[in-house]
Short mmCIF file of C-alpha atoms in Angstrom, two decimals:
data_model
loop_
_atom_site.label_atom_id
_atom_site.label_comp_id
_atom_site.label_asym_id
_atom_site.label_seq_id
_atom_site.Cartn_x
_atom_site.Cartn_y
_atom_site.Cartn_z
CA MET A 1 -17.14 -5.56 20.83
CA PRO A 2 -14.05 -3.58 20.64
CA ASN A 3 -11.58 -3.11 23.54
CA ALA A 4 -11.81 0.84 24.25
CA SER A 5 -8.89 1.43 25.90
CA PHE A 6 -7.13 1.06 22.49
CA GLY A 7 -8.33 4.26 21.49
CA ARG A 8 -7.66 6.66 17.65
CA LEU A 9 -4.28 7.49 18.84
CA ALA A 10 -2.89 3.94 19.24
CA TRP A 11 -4.62 3.46 15.40
CA LEU A 12 -2.72 6.07 13.93
CA TRP A 13 0.91 5.39 15.62
CA LEU A 14 -0.05 1.61 13.99
CA SER A 15 -0.91 3.20 10.82
CA VAL A 16 2.41 4.98 10.88
CA LEU A 17 4.37 2.31 11.75
CA VAL A 18 3.02 0.29 9.12
CA LEU A 19 3.92 2.92 6.66
CA VAL A 20 7.43 3.63 7.74
CA ILE A 21 8.14 -0.30 7.66
CA ASP A 22 6.39 -0.12 3.34
CA GLN A 23 8.61 2.43 2.87
CA ALA A 24 11.81 1.40 4.85
CA SER A 25 11.01 -2.84 2.93
CA LYS A 26 11.14 -0.83 -0.45
CA TYR A 27 14.23 1.52 -0.24
CA TYR A 28 16.25 -1.43 0.68
CA PHE A 29 15.08 -3.78 -2.24
CA GLU A 30 15.25 -0.81 -4.49
CA ASN A 31 18.42 -1.11 -3.28
CA ALA A 32 19.37 -4.02 -2.34
CA LEU A 33 18.23 -5.69 -5.76
CA SER A 34 19.24 -5.24 -9.40
CA LEU A 35 15.60 -5.60 -12.16
CA TYR A 36 14.74 -9.31 -11.46
CA GLN A 37 17.04 -10.42 -9.07
CA GLN A 38 15.89 -13.10 -7.02
CA ILE A 39 16.32 -13.80 -3.21
CA ILE A 40 15.38 -17.02 -2.55
CA VAL A 41 13.85 -16.92 0.54
CA ILE A 42 12.14 -21.15 1.35
CA PRO A 43 14.14 -22.97 -1.44
CA ASP A 44 11.19 -24.07 -4.01
CA LEU A 45 8.72 -22.31 -2.47
CA PHE A 46 9.00 -18.71 -1.23
CA SER A 47 11.12 -16.01 -3.06
CA TRP A 48 11.70 -12.13 -3.90
CA THR A 49 11.49 -10.61 -7.17
CA LEU A 50 12.46 -6.97 -7.95
CA ALA A 51 10.13 -5.65 -10.53
CA TYR A 52 7.78 -3.10 -11.92
CA ASN A 53 4.13 -3.07 -12.68
CA THR A 54 3.48 -0.26 -14.59
CA GLY A 55 -0.11 -1.08 -13.96
CA ALA A 56 -2.48 -2.09 -11.77
CA ALA A 57 -3.39 -5.83 -10.59
CA PHE A 58 -1.63 -8.09 -13.06
CA SER A 59 -0.31 -5.22 -15.41
CA PHE A 60 -4.49 -4.24 -16.21
CA LEU A 61 -3.71 -0.87 -18.18
CA ALA A 62 -0.03 -1.37 -18.10
CA ASP A 63 0.46 -0.39 -22.19
CA GLY A 64 -1.79 3.08 -21.47
CA ALA A 65 0.09 6.61 -21.93
CA GLY A 66 0.22 7.25 -18.49
CA TRP A 67 -3.56 8.38 -18.25
CA GLN A 68 -3.49 5.31 -15.50
CA ARG A 69 -2.10 6.81 -13.07
CA TRP A 70 -4.03 10.01 -12.46
CA LEU A 71 -7.32 7.83 -12.97
CA PHE A 72 -6.55 5.89 -10.16
CA ALA A 73 -4.89 8.61 -8.34
CA LEU A 74 -8.48 10.07 -8.46
CA ILE A 75 -10.64 7.03 -7.38
CA ALA A 76 -8.23 6.56 -4.39
CA VAL A 77 -9.11 10.54 -3.49
CA VAL A 78 -12.28 10.87 -3.98
CA VAL A 79 -12.71 7.07 -2.34
CA SER A 80 -10.64 8.41 0.90
CA ALA A 81 -12.52 11.89 1.08
CA VAL A 82 -16.31 9.79 0.84
CA LEU A 83 -14.74 7.13 3.98
CA VAL A 84 -13.52 11.05 6.06
CA VAL A 85 -17.91 12.24 4.95
CA TRP A 86 -19.10 8.93 6.56
CA LEU A 87 -16.86 8.37 9.22
CA LYS A 88 -17.52 12.15 10.39
CA ARG A 89 -21.15 11.63 9.81
CA LEU A 90 -20.73 8.25 12.00
CA GLY A 91 -19.93 10.03 15.34
CA ARG A 92 -19.04 8.39 18.39
CA ASP A 93 -20.40 5.63 20.30
#
């Protein structure tokens, strides 16, 4: 059973922290690296490379004319709305 003392506000702040770290790391790497430049973290095992994916997972729909961005945005909005409605109906325990 989850710890009741870890309330909703703590989850909100954790979400904000993750969002800030995500955006800060994106800003840093876009300004520190040129396209396809690598930073080797662990030789022969792990490196960071700046690349852009214009599609979805593994460049799925990357050759589309731009409509795929709106499709995925619509899917995200619908899923978010369904989750909000579901959580509202769930109520408090």
